[in-house]
Short mmCIF file of C-alpha atoms in Angstrom, two decimals:
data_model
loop_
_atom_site.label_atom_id
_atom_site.label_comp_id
_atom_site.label_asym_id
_atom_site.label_seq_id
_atom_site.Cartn_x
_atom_site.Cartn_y
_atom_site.Cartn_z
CA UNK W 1 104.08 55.25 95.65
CA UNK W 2 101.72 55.30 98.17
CA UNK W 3 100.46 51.74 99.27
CA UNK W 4 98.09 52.91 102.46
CA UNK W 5 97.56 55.92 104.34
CA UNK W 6 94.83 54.34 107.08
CA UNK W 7 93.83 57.87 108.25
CA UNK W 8 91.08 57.73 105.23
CA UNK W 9 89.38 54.49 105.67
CA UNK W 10 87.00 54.10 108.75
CA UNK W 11 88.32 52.33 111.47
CA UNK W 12 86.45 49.46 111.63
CA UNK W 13 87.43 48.40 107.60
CA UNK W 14 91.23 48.89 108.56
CA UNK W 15 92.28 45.26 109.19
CA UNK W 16 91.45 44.52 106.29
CA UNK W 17 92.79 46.77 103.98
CA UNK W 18 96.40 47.24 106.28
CA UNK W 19 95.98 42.80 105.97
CA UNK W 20 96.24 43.54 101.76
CA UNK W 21 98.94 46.00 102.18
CA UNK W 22 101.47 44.18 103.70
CA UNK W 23 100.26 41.22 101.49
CA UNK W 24 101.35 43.17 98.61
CA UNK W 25 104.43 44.78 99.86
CA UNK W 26 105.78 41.89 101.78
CA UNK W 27 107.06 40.10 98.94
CA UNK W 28 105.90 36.83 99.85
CA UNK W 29 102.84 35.80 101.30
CA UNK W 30 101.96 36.39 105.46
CA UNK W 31 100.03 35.63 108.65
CA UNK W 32 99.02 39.69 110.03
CA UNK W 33 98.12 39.48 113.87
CA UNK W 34 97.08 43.01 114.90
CA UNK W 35 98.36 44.08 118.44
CA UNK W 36 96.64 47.25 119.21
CA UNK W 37 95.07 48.13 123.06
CA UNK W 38 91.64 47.85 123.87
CA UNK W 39 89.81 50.84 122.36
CA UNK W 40 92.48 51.81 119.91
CA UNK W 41 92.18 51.55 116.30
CA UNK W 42 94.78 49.59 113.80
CA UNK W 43 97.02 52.36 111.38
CA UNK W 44 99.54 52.07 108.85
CA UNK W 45 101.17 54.22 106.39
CA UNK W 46 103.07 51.81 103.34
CA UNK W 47 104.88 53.58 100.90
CA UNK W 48 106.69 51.17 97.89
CA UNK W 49 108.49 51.62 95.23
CA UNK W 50 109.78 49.00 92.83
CA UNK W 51 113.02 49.59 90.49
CA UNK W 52 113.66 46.06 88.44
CA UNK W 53 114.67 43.74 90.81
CA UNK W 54 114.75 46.30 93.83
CA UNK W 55 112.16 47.32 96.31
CA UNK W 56 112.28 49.85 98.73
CA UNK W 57 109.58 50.21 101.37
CA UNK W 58 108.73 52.11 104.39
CA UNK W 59 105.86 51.53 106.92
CA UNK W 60 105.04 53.43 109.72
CA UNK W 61 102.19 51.43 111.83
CA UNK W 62 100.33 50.39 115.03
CA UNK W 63 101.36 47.18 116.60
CA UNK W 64 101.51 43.97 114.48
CA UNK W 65 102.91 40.64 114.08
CA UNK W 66 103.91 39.39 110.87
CA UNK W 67 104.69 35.48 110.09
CA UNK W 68 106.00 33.97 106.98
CA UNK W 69 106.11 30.00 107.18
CA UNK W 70 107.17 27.24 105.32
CA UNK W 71 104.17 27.35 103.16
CA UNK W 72 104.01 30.90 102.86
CA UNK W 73 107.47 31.19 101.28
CA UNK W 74 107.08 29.01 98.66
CA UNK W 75 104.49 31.08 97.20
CA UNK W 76 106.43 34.46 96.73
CA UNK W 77 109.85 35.66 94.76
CA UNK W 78 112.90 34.48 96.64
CA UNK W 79 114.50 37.83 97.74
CA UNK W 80 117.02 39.32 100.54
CA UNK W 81 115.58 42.41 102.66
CA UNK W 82 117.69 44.39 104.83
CA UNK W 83 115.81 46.77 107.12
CA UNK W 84 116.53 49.74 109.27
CA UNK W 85 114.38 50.30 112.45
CA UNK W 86 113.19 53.97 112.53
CA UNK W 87 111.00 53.65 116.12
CA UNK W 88 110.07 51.31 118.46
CA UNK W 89 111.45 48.67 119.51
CA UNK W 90 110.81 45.03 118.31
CA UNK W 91 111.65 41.67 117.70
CA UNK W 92 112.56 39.31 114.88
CA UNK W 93 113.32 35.45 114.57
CA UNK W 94 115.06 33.42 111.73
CA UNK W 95 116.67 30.22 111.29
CA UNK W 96 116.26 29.75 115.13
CA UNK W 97 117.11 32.93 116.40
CA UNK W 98 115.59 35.47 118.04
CA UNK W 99 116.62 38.95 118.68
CA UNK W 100 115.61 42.39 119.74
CA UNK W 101 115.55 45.48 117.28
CA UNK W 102 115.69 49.24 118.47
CA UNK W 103 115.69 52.08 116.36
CA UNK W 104 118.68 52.41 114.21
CA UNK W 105 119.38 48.62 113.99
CA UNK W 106 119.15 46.68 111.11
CA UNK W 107 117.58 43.16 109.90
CA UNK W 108 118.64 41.21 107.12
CA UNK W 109 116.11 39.19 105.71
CA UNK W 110 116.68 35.61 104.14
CA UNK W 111 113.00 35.72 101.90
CA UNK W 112 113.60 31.86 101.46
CA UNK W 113 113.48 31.05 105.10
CA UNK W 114 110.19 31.30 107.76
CA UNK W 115 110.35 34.70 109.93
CA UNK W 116 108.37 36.53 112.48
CA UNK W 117 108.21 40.22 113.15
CA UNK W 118 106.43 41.63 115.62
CA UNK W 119 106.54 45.21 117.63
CA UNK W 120 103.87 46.35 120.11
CA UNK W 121 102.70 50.11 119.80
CA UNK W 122 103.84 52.24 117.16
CA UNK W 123 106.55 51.56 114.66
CA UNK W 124 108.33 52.17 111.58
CA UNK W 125 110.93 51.04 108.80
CA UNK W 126 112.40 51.38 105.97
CA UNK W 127 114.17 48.42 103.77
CA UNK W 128 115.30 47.76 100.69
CA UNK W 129 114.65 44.21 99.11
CA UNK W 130 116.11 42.50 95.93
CA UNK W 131 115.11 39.68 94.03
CA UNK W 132 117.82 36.78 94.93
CA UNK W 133 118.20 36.06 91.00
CA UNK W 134 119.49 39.70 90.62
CA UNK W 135 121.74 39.63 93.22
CA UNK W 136 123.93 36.13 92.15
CA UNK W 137 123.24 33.86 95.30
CA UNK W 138 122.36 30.35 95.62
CA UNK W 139 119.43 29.60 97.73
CA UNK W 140 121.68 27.94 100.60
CA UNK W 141 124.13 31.40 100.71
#
């Protein structure tokens, strides 16, 4: 299903509506920072589709940075994402670690933990979440 496709809303209501997006497909709560050059405009694409306890989602967009804290977390489902880079390049921290992502790598997600995603330019993925309750695991595994 179709979340956002940015090339029909006017440029200067896109924050906005690319902000309630992500809200809605991130599975938990997040802080958006939009990193786009001077002059250009913010774009995203968001596709989602929701099986039971699974989620798959892909999202093809200008440069953001996406932070889910403490607070944040406690708000949505607890769930595991694992996520394949499709372009760009960017980077992604959890549980004290930071690390690079190219297209064709992939990110596993603890949704019970704070993250931070963040690519300059354009980029896309595609992931597949599931509710931790489905899948069997404790919060600590």
């Amino acid at each position: 299903m179709l979340i956002i496709d940015t090339r029909s809303i006017p440029p200067d209501r896109r924050i906005d509506a690319v902000d309630r997006a992500l809200a809605q497909v991130a599975g938990a709560p997040c802080t958006v920072t939009h990193q786009v050059p001077d002059g250009a405009s913010v774009h995203a694409r968001i596709e989602h589709w929701r099986f039971g306890p699974v989620t798959l989602v892909t999202t093809a967009a200008s440069g953001l940075r996406m932070r889910r804290g403490r607070r944040n977390r406690r708000q949505g489902p607890s769930a595991v994402m694992l996520t394949q880079c499709v372009r760009g390049q960017r980077g992604f921290a959890q549980h004290g670690r930071r690390q690079p992502v190219a297209a064709g790598d992939l990110v596993l997600d603890d949704g019970t933990a704070p993250c931070e995603l963040a690519w300059r330019g354009e980029g896309a993925d595609r992931g597949v979440r599931v509710d931790r309750e489905a899948l069997g695991l404790p919060a600590e595994t």
